JSON list of C-alpha atoms in Angstrom, two decimals:
[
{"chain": "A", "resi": 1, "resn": "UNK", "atom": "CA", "xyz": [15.14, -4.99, 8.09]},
{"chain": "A", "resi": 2, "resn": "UNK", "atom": "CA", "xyz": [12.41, -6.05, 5.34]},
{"chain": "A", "resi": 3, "resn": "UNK", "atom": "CA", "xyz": [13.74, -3.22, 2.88]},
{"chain": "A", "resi": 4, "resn": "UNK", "atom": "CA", "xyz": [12.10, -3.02, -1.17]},
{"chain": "A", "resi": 5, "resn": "UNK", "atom": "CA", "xyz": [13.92, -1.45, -3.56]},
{"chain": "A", "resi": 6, "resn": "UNK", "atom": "CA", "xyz": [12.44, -0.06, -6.56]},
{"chain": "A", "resi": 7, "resn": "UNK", "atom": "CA", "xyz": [14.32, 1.05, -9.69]},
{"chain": "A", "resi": 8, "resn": "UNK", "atom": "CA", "xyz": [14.02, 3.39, -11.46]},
{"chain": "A", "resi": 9, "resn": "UNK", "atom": "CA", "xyz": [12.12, 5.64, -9.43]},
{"chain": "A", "resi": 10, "resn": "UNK", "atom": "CA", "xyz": [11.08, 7.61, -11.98]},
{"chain": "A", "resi": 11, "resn": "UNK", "atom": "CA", "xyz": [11.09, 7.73, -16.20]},
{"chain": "A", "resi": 12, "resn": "UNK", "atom": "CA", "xyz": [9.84, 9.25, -19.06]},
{"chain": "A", "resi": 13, "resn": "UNK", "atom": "CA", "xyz": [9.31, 7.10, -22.40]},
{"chain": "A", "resi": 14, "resn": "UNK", "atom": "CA", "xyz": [7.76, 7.91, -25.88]},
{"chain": "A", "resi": 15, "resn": "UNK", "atom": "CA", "xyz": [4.48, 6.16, -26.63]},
{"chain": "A", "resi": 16, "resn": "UNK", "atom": "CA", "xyz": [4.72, 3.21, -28.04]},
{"chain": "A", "resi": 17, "resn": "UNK", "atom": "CA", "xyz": [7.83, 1.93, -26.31]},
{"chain": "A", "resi": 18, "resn": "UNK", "atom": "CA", "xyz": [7.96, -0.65, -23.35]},
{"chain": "A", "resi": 19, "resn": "UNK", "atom": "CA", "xyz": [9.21, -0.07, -19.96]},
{"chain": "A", "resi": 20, "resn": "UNK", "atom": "CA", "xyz": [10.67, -2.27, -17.23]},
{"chain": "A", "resi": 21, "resn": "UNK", "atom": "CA", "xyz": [10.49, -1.36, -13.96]},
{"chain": "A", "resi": 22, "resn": "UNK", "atom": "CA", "xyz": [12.52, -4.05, -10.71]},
{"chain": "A", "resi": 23, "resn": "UNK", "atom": "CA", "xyz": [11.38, -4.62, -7.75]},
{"chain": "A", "resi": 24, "resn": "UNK", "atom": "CA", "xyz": [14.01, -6.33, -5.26]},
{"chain": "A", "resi": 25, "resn": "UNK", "atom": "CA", "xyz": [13.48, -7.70, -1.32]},
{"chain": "A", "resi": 26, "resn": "UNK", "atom": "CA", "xyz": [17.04, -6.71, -0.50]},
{"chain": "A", "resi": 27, "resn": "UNK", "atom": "CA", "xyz": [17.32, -8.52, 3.33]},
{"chain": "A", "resi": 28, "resn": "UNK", "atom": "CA", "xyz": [14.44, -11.14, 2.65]},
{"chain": "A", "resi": 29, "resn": "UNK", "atom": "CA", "xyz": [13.07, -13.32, 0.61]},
{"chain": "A", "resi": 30, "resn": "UNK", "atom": "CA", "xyz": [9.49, -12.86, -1.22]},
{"chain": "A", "resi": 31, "resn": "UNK", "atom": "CA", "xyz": [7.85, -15.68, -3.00]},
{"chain": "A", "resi": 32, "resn": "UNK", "atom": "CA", "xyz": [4.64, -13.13, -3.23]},
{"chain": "A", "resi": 33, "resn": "UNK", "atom": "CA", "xyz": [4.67, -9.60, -4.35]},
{"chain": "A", "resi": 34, "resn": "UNK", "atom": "CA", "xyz": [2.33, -6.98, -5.27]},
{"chain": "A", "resi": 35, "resn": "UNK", "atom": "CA", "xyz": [1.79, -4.56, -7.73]},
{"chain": "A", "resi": 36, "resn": "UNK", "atom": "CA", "xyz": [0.07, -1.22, -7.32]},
{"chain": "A", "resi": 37, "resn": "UNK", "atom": "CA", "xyz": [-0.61, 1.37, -9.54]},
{"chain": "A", "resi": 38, "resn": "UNK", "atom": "CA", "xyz": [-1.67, 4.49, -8.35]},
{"chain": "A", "resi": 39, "resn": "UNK", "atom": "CA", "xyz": [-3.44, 7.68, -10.40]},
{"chain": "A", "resi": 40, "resn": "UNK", "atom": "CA", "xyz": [-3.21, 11.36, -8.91]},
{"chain": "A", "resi": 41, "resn": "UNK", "atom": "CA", "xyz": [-5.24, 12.16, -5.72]},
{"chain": "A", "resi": 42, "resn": "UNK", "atom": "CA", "xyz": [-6.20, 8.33, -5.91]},
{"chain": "A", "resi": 43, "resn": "UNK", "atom": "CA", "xyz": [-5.34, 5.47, -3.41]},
{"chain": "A", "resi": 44, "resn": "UNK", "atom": "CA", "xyz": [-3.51, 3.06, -4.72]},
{"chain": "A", "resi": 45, "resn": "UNK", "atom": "CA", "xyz": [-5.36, -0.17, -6.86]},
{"chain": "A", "resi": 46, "resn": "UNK", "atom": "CA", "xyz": [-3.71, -3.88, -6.97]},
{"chain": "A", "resi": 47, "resn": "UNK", "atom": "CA", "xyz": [-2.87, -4.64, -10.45]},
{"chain": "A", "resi": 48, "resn": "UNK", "atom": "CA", "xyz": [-1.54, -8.36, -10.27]},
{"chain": "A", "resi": 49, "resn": "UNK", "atom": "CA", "xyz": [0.19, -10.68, -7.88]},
{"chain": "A", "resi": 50, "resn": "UNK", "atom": "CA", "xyz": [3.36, -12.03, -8.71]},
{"chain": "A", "resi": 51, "resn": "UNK", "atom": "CA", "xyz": [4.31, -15.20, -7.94]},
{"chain": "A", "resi": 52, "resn": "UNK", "atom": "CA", "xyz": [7.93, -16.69, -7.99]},
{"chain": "A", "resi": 53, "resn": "UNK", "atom": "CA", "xyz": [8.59, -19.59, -10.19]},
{"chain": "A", "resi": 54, "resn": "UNK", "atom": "CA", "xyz": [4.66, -19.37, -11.73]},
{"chain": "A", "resi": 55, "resn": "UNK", "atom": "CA", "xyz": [2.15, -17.40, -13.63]},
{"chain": "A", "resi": 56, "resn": "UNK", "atom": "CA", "xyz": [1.47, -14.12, -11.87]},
{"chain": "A", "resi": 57, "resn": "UNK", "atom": "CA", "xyz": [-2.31, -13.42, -10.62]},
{"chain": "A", "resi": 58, "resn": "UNK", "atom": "CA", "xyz": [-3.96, -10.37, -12.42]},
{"chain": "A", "resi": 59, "resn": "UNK", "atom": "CA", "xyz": [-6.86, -8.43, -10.74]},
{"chain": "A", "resi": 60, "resn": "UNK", "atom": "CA", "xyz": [-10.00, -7.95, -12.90]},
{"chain": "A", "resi": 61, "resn": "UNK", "atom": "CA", "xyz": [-9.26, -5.55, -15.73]},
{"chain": "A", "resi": 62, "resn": "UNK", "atom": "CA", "xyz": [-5.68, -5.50, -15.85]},
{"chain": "A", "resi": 63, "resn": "UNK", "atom": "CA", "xyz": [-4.44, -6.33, -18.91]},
{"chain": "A", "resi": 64, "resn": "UNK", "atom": "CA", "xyz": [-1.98, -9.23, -18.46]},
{"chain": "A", "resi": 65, "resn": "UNK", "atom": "CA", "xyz": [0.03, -9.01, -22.23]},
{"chain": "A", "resi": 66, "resn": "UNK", "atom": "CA", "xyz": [0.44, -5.38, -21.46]},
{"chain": "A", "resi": 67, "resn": "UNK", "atom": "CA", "xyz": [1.53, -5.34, -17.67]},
{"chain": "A", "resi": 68, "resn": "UNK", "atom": "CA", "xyz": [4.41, -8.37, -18.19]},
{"chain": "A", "resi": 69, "resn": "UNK", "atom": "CA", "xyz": [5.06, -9.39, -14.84]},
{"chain": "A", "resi": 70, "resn": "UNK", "atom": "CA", "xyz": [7.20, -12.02, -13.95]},
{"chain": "A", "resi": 71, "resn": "UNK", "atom": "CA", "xyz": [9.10, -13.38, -11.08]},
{"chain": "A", "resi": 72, "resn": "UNK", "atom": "CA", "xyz": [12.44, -14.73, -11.79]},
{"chain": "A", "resi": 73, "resn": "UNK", "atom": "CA", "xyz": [14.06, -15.43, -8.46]},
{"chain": "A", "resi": 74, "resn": "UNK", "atom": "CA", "xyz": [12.50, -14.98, -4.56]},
{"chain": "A", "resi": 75, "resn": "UNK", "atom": "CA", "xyz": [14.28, -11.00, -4.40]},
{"chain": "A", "resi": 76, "resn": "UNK", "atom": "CA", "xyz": [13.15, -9.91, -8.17]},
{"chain": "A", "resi": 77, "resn": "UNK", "atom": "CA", "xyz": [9.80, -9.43, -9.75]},
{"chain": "A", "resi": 78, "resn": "UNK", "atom": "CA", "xyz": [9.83, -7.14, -12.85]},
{"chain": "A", "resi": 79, "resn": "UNK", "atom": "CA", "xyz": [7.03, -5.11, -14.39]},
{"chain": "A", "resi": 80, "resn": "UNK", "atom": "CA", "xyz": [7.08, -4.29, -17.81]},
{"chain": "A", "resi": 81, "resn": "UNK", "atom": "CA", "xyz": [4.69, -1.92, -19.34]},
{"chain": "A", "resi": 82, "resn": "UNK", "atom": "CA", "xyz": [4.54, -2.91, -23.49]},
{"chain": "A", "resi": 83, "resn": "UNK", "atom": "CA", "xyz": [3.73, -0.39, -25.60]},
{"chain": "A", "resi": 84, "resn": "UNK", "atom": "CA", "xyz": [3.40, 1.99, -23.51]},
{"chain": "A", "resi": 85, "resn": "UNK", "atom": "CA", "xyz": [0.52, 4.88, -24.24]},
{"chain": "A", "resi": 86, "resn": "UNK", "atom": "CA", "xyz": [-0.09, 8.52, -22.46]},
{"chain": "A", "resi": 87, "resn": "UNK", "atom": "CA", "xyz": [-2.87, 6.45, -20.14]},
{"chain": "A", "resi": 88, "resn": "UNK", "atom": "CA", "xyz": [-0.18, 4.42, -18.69]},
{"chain": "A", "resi": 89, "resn": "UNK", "atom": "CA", "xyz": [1.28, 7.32, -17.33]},
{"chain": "A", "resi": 90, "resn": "UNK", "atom": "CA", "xyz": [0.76, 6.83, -13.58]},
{"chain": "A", "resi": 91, "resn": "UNK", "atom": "CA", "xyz": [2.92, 6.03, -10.39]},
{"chain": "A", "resi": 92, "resn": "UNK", "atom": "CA", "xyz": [3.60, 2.00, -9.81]},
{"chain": "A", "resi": 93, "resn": "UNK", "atom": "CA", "xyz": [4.30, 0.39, -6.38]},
{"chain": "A", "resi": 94, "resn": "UNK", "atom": "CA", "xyz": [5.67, -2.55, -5.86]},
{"chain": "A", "resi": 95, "resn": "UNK", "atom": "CA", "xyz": [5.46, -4.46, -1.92]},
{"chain": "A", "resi": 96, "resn": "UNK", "atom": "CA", "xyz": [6.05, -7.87, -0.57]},
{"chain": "A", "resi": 97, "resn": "UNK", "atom": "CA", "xyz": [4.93, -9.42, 2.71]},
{"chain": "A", "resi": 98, "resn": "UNK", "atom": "CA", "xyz": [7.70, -9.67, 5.11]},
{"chain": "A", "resi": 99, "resn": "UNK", "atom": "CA", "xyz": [9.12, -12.00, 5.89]},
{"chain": "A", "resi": 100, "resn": "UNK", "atom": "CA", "xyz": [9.02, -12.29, 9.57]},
{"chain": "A", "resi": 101, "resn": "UNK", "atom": "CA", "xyz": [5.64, -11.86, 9.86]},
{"chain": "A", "resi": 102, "resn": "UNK", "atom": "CA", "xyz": [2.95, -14.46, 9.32]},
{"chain": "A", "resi": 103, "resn": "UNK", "atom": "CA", "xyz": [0.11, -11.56, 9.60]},
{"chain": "A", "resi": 104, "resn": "UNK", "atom": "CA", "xyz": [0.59, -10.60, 6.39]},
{"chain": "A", "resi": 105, "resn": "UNK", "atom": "CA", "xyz": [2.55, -6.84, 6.88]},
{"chain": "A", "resi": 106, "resn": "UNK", "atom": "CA", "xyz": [3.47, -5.44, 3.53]},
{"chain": "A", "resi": 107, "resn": "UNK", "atom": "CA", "xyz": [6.66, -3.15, 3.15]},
{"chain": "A", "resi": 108, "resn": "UNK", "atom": "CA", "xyz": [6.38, -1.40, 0.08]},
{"chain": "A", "resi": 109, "resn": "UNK", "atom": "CA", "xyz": [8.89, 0.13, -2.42]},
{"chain": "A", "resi": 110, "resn": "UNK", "atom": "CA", "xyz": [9.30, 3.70, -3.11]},
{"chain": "A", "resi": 111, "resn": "UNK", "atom": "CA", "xyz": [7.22, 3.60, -6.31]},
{"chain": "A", "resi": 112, "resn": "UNK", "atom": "CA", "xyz": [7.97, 4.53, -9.83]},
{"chain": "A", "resi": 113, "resn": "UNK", "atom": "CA", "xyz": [6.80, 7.33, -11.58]},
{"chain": "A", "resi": 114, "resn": "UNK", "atom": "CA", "xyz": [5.91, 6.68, -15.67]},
{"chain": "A", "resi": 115, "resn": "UNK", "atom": "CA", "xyz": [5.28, 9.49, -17.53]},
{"chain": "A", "resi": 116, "resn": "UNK", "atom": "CA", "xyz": [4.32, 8.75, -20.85]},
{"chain": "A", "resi": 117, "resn": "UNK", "atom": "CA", "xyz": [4.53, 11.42, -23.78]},
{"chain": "B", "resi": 1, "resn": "UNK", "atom": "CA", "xyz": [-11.94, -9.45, 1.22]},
{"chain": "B", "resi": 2, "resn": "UNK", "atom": "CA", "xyz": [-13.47, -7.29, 4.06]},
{"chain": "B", "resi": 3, "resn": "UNK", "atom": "CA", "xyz": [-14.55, -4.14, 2.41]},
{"chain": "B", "resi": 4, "resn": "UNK", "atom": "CA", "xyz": [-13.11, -0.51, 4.70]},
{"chain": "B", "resi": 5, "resn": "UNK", "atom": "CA", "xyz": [-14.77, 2.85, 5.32]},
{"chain": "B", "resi": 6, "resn": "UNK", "atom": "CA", "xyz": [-12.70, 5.80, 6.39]},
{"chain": "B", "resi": 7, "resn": "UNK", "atom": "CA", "xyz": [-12.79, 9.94, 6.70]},
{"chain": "B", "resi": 8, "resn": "UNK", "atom": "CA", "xyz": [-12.06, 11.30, 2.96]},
{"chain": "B", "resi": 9, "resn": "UNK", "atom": "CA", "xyz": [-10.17, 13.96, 4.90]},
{"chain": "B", "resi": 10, "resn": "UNK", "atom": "CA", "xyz": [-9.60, 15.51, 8.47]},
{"chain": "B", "resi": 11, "resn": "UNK", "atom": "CA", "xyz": [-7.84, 18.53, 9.89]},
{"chain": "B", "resi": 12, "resn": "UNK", "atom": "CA", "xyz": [-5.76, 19.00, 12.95]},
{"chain": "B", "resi": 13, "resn": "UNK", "atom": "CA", "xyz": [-2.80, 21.27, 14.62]},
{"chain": "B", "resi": 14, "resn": "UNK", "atom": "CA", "xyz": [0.35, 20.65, 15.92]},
{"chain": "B", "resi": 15, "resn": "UNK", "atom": "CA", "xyz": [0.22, 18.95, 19.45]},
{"chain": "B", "resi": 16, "resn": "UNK", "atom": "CA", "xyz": [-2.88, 17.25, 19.10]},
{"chain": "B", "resi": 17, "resn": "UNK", "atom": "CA", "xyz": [-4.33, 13.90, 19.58]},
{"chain": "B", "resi": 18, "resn": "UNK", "atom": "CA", "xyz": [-5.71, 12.54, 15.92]},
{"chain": "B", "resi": 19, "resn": "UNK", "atom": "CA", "xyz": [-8.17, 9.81, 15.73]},
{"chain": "B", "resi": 20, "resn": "UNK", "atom": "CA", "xyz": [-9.33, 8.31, 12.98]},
{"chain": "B", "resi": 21, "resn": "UNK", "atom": "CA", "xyz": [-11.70, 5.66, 12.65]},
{"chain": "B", "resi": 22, "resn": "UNK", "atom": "CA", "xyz": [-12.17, 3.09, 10.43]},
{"chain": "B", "resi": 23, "resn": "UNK", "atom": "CA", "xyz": [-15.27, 0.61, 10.06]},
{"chain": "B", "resi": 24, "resn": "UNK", "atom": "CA", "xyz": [-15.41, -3.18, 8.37]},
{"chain": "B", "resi": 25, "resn": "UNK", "atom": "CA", "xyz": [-18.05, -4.27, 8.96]},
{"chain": "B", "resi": 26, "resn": "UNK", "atom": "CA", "xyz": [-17.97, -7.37, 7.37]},
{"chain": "B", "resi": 27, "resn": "UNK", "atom": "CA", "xyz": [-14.23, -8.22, 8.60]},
{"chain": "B", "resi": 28, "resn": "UNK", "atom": "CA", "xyz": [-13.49, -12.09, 8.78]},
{"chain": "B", "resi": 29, "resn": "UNK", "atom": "CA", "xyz": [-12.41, -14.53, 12.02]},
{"chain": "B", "resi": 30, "resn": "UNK", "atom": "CA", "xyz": [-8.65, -14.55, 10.61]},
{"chain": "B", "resi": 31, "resn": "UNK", "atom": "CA", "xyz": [-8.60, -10.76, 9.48]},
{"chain": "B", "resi": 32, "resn": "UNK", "atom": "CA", "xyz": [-6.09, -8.35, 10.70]},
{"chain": "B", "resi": 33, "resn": "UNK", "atom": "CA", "xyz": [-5.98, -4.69, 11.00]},
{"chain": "B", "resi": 34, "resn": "UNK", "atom": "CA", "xyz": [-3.26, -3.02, 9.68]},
{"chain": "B", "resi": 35, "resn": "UNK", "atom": "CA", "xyz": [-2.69, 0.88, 8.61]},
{"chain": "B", "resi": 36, "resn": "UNK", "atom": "CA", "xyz": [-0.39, 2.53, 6.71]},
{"chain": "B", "resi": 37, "resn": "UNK", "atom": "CA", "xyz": [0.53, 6.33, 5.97]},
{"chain": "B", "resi": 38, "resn": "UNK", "atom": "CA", "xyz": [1.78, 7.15, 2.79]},
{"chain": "B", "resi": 39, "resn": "UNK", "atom": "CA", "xyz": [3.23, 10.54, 1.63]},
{"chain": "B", "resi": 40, "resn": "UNK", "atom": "CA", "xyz": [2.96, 12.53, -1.44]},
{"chain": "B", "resi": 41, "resn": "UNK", "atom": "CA", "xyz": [5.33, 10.16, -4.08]},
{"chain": "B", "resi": 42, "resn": "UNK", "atom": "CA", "xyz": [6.51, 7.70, -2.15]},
{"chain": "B", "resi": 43, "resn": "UNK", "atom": "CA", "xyz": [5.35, 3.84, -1.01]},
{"chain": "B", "resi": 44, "resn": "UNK", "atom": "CA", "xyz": [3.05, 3.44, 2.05]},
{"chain": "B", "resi": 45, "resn": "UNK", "atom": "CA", "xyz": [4.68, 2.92, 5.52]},
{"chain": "B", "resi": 46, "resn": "UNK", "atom": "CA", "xyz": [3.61, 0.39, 7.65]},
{"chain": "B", "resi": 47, "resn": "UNK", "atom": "CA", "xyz": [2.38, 2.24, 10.80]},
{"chain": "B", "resi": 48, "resn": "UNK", "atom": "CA", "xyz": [0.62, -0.78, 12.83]},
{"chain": "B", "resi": 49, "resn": "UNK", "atom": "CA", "xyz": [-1.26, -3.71, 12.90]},
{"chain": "B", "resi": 50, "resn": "UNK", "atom": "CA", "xyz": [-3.77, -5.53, 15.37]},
{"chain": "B", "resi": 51, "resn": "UNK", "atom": "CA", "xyz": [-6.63, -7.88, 15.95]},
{"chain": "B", "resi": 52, "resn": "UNK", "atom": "CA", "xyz": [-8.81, -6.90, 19.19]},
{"chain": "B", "resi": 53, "resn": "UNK", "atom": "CA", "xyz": [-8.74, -5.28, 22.10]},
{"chain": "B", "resi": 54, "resn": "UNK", "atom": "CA", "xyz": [-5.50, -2.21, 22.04]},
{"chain": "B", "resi": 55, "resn": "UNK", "atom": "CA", "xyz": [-1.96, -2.05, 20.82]},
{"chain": "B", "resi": 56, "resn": "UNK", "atom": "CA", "xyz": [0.26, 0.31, 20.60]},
{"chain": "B", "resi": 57, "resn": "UNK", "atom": "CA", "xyz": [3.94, 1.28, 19.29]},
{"chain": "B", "resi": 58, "resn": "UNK", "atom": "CA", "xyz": [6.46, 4.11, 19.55]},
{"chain": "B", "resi": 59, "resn": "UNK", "atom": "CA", "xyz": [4.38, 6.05, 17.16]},
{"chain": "B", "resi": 60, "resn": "UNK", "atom": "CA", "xyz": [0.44, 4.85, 17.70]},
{"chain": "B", "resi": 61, "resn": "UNK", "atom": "CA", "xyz": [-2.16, 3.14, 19.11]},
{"chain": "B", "resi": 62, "resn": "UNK", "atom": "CA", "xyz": [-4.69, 0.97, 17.68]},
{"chain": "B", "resi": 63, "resn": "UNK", "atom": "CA", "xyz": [-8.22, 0.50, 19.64]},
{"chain": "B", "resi": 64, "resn": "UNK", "atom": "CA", "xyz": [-10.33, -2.20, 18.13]},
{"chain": "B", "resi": 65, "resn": "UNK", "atom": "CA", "xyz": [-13.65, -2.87, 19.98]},
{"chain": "B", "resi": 66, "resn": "UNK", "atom": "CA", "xyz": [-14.58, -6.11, 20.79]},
{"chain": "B", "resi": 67, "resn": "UNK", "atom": "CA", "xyz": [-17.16, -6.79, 17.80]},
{"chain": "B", "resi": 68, "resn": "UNK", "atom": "CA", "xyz": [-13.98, -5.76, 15.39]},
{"chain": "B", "resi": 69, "resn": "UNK", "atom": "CA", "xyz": [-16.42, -4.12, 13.68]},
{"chain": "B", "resi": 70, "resn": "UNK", "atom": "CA", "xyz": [-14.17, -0.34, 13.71]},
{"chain": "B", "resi": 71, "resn": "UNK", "atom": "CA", "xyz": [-10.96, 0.41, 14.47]},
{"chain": "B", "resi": 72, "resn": "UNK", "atom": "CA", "xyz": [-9.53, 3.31, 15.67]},
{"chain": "B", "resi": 73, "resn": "UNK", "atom": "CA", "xyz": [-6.40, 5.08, 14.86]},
{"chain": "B", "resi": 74, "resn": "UNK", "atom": "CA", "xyz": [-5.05, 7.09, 17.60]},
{"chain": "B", "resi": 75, "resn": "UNK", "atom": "CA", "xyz": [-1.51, 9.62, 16.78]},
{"chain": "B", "resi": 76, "resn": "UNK", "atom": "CA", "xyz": [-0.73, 11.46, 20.02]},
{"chain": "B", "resi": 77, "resn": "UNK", "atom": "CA", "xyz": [0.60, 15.10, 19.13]},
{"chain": "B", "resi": 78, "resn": "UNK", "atom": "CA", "xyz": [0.69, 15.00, 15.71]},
{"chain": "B", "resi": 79, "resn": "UNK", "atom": "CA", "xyz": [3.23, 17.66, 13.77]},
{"chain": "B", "resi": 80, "resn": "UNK", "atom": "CA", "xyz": [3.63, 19.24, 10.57]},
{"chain": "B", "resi": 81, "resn": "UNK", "atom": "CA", "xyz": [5.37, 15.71, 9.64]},
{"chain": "B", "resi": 82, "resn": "UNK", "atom": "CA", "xyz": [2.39, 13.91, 10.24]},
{"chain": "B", "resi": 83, "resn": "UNK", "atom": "CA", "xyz": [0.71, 15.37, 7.13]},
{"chain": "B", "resi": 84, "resn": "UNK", "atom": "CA", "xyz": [-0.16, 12.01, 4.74]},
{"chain": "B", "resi": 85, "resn": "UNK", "atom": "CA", "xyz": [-3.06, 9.55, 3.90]},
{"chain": "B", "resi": 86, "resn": "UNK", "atom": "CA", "xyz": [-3.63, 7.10, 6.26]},
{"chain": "B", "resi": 87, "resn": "UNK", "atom": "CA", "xyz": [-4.85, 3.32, 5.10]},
{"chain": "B", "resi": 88, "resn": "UNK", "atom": "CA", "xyz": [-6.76, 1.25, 7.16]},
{"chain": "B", "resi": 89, "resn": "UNK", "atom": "CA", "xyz": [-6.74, -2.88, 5.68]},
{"chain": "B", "resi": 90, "resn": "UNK", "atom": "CA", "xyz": [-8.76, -5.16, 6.39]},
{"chain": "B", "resi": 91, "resn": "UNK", "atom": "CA", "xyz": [-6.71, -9.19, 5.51]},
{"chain": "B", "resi": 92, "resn": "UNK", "atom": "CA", "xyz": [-5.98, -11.98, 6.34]},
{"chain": "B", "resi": 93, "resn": "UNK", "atom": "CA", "xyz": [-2.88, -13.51, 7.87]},
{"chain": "B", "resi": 94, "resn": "UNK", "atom": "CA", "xyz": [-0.62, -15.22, 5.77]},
{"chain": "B", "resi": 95, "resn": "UNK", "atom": "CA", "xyz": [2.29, -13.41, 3.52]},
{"chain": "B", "resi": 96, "resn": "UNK", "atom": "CA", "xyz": [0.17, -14.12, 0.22]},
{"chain": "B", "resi": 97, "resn": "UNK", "atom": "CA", "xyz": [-3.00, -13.21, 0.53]},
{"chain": "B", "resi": 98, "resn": "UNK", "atom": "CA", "xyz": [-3.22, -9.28, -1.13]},
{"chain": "B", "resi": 99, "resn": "UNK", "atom": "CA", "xyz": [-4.88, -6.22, 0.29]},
{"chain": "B", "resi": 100, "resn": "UNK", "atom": "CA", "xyz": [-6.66, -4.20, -1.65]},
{"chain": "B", "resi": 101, "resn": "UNK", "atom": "CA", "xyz": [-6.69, 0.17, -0.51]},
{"chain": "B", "resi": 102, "resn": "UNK", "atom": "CA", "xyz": [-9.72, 1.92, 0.40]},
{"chain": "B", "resi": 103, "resn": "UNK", "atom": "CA", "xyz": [-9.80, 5.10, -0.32]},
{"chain": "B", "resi": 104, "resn": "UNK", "atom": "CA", "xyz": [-7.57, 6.68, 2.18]},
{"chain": "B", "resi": 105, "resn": "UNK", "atom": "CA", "xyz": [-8.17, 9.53, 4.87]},
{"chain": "B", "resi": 106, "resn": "UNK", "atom": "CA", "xyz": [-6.05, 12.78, 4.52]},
{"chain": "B", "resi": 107, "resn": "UNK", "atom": "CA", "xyz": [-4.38, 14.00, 7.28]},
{"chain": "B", "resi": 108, "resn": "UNK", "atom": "CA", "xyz": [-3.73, 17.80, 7.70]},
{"chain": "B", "resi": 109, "resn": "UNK", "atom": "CA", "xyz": [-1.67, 18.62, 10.15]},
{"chain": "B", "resi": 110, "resn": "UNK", "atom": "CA", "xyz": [-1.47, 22.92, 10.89]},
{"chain": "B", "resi": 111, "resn": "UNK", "atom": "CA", "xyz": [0.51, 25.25, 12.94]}
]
């Protein structure tokens, strides 16, 4: 149980252009998820919270009107890279807690790697 | 949000016991300890989670000392397979409250 799908796992867009990527609890339920992006050789650094039915939570120096994030239902959040640039280019993980436990245990999605040209 | 410090990197062969410690110092009344290992391209793996004294699953143990100050990540005879990063966070409970990554120790695992 407590599976996250991420689609698509990877993609490759021209600058300039935007970029959606899903994120999907397929056997729970997630009012909370997290986004992660994470460079090369790097750990991985929490971009925004997203929040089902509300405004999602950005972390200091994450740009919210260029990392769209938004909730629509308690299995989906979707982020959306706009105008996408070279510096974008990184690998983005998606998790939610699950559901079962109240001590806050994140599963995590396979990740999606952006590759910007 | 309790602040972690871990190994940049170890080393170990096939068959041995791997240990790696983490310290938080400043880690909070309601704060759990939870690691994950995470492989090249992929999402981390929840490996285990405590809050004192020992646990362990089919694949680990977890020794946290009674000040919670450190905890310990134990994987008995590691393989090949267990080459990844391993995160130790530091959170409290409660499915929305985020974690935030330290930096990570590398495992190595030779023949």
């Amino acid at each position: 149980g407590a599976v996250v799908s991420q689609h698509p796992s990877r993609v490759i867009c021209k600058s300039g252009t935007s970029v959606k990527i899903e994120c999907r609890s397929l056997d729970f339920q997630a009012t909370t998820m997290f986004w992660y992006r994470q460079f090369p050789k790097q750990s991985l650094m929490l971009m925004a919270t997203s929040n089902e039915g509300s405004k999602a939570t950005y972390e200091q120096g994450v740009e919210k009107d260029k990392f769209l994030i938004n909730h629509a239902s308690l299995t989906l959040s979707t982020l959306t890279v706009t105008s996408a640039h070279p510096e974008d280019s990184s690998f983005y993980i998606c998790s939610a807690p699950r559901g079962d436990s109240g001590a806050n245990v994140l599963t995590f999605g396979a990740g999606s790697r952006l590759t910007v040209l | 949000l309790a602040k972690t410090t871990q190994p940049i990197s170890m080393d170990s062969y096939e068959g041995q016991e791997v240990n790696i410690t983490c310290s938080h110092n400043n880690i909070a009344t309601n704060d759990y300890i939870t690691w994950y290992q995470q492989f090249p391209s992929q999402g981390p793996r929840f490996i285990i989670q405590g809050y004192k004294t020992k646990v362990t699953n089919e694949v680990a143990s977890l020794f946290i000392p009674a000040d919670r100050k450190s905890s310990t990540l134990s994987l008995p005879r590691v393989s090949l397979s267990d080459t990844a990063v391993y995160y130790c966070l530091v959170g409290p409970t409660g499915g929305g409250n985020k974690l935030t990554f330290g930096t990570g120790t590398q495992l190595k695992v030779e023949l």
